[in-house]
Each structure stands twice: as C-alpha cells, then as structure tokens.
CSV table of C-alpha atoms in Angstrom, one decimal:
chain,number,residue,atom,x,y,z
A,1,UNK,CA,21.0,7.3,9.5
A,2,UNK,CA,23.1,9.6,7.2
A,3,UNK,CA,20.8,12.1,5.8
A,4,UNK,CA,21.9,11.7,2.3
A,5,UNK,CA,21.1,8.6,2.3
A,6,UNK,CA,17.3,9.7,2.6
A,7,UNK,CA,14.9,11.0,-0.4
A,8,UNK,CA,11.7,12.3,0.2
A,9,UNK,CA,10.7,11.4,-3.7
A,10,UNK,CA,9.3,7.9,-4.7
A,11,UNK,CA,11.1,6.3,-7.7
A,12,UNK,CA,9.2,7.1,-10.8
A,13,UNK,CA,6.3,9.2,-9.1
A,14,UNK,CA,7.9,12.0,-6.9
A,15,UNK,CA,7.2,13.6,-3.2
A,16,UNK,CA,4.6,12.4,-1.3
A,17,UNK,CA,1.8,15.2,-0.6
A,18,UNK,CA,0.3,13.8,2.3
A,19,UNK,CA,-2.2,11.2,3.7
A,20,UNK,CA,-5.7,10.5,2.1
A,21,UNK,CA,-8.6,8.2,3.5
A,22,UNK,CA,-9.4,5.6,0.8
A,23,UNK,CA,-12.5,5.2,-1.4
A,24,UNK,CA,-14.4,2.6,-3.4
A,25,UNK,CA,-13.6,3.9,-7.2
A,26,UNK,CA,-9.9,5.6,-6.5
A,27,UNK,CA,-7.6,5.3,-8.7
A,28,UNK,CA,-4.3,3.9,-6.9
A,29,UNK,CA,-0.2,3.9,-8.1
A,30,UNK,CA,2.7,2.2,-6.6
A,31,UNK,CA,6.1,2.4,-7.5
A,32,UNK,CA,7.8,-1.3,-6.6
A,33,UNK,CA,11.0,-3.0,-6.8
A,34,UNK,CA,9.9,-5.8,-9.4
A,35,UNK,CA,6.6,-4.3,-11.5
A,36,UNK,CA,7.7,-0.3,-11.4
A,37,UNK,CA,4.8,1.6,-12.1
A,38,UNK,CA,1.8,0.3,-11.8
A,39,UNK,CA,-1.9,1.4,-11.1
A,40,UNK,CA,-5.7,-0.3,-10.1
A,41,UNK,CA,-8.7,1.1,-8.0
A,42,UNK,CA,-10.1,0.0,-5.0
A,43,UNK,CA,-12.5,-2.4,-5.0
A,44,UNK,CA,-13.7,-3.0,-1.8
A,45,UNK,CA,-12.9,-1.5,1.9
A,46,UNK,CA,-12.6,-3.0,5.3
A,47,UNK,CA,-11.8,-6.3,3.8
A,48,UNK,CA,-11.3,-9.6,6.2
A,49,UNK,CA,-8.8,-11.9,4.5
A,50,UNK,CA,-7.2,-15.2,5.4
A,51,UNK,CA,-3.3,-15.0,3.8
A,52,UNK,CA,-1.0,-18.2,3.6
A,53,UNK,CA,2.1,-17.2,5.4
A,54,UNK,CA,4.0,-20.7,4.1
A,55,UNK,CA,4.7,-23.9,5.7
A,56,UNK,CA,1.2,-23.8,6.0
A,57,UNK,CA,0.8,-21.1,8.4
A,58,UNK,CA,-2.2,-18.6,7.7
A,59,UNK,CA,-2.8,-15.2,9.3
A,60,UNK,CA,-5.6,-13.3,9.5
A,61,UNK,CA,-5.7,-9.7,8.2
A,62,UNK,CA,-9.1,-6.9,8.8
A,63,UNK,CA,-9.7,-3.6,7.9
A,64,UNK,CA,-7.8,-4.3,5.0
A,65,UNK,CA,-8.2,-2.5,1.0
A,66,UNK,CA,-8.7,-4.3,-1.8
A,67,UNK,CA,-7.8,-3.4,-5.7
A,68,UNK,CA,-7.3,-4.7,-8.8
A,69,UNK,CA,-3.6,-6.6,-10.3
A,70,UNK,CA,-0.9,-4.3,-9.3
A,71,UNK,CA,2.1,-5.8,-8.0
A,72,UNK,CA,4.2,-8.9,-7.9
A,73,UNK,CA,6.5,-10.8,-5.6
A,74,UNK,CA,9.2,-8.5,-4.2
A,75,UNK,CA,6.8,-5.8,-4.4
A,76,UNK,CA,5.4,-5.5,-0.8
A,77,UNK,CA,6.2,-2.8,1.2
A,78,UNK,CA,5.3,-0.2,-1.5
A,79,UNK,CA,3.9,3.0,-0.7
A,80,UNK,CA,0.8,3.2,-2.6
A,81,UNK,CA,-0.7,6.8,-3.6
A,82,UNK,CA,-3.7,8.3,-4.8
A,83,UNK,CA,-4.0,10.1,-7.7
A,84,UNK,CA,-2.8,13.4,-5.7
A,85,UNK,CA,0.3,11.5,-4.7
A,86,UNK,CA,-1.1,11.4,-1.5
A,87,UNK,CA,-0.2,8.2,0.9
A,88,UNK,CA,-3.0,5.9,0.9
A,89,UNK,CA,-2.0,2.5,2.3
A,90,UNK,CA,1.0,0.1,2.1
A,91,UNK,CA,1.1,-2.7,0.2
A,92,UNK,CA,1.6,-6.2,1.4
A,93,UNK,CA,-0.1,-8.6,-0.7
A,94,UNK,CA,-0.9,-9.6,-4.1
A,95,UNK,CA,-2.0,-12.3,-6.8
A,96,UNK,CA,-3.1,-12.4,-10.6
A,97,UNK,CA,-6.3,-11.6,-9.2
A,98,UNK,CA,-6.3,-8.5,-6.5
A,99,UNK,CA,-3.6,-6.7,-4.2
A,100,UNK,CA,-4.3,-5.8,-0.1
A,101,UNK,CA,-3.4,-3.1,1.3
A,102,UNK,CA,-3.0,-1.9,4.6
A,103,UNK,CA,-4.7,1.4,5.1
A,104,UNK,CA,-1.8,4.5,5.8
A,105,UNK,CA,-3.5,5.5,8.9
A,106,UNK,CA,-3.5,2.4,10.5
A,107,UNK,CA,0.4,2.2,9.5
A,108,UNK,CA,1.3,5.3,10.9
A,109,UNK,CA,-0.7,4.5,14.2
A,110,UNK,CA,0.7,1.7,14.9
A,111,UNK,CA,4.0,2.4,14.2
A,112,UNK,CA,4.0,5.7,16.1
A,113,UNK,CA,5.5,7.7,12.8
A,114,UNK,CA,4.3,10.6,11.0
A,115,UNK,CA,5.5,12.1,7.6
C-alpha cells in the first residue's frame, strides 16, 4: 500500500486519539459514506441481536452496543468515536430505529491490529 494513499484523519471529524471502553449515556459520532456526520448515545451494552443477512439467512451477533438513529445503508464499516475522538466500536448495522455496533476492542482482537 502506497503510503500517500493513507490518512490518519476521518472525513469531517479528524485524527483518532485512541481507544475508549463504551458507556451507557456516551455521546457517539460517525463519519459515513451516505449520512456524513452524524451522532446518538448508547443505549444499551452487551446486546444479543438476531440480524437478517438476506435471502433469508439470519446471524447471530453478542456483546454488541446499541444507540440511537445514526446511519444508513452504505454506512457500515464506520469508525464510530466518542466525544474525545477516541475509537469506540465499528459500525455494522442500522435501522430507523437504533444502530449496532461492534465494540473496538473486540475489532482489534480479532483482527490482530492495533492503531
């Protein structure tokens, strides 16, 4: 990978600042390819959620984060931040209703990277 093709800034919000564990109450912000800018807090922690995959496939997801309305399709895959602009989980689903998360740490463990 050409180094110049690498930024260590997120459109719209700047450089990350770290890793933070997530809390009920925190306010979180994403930068994504379809809504921008947009924030919610967390609602609930360690979540268990059944997610249609289509042609009526489902997977199960644990230990996930739950917030308010904050993205939309084409969307997953953001980094989403705490207030501090530090890394708090990635995002991978959303609705009208709520968004789920993945929690950074478990990201970064399983995919054997650091930043």
């Amino acid at each position: 990978i050409n180094p110049d093709y690498i930024s260590p800034e997120i459109l719209d919000l700047g450089e990350i600042r770290g890793i933070a564990e997530p809390r009920i109450g925190m306010t979180l912000v994403k930068s994504g390819r379809t809504s921008g800018v947009s924030k919610s807090e967390i609602k609930a922690l360690n979540v268990r959620i059944r997610v249609m995959m289509g042609a009526g496939e489902e997977a199960t997801f644990y230990d996930q984060i739950l917030t308010g309305p904050m993205a939309q399709p084409g969307d997953s895959g953001s980094l989403v931040l705490n207030e501090k602009m530090e890394a708090v989980g990635l995002l991978f689903a959303g609705s009208d209703l709520a968004t789920l998360i993945n929690p950074i740490s478990t990201v970064l463990k399983l995919l054997k990277v650091t930043f």
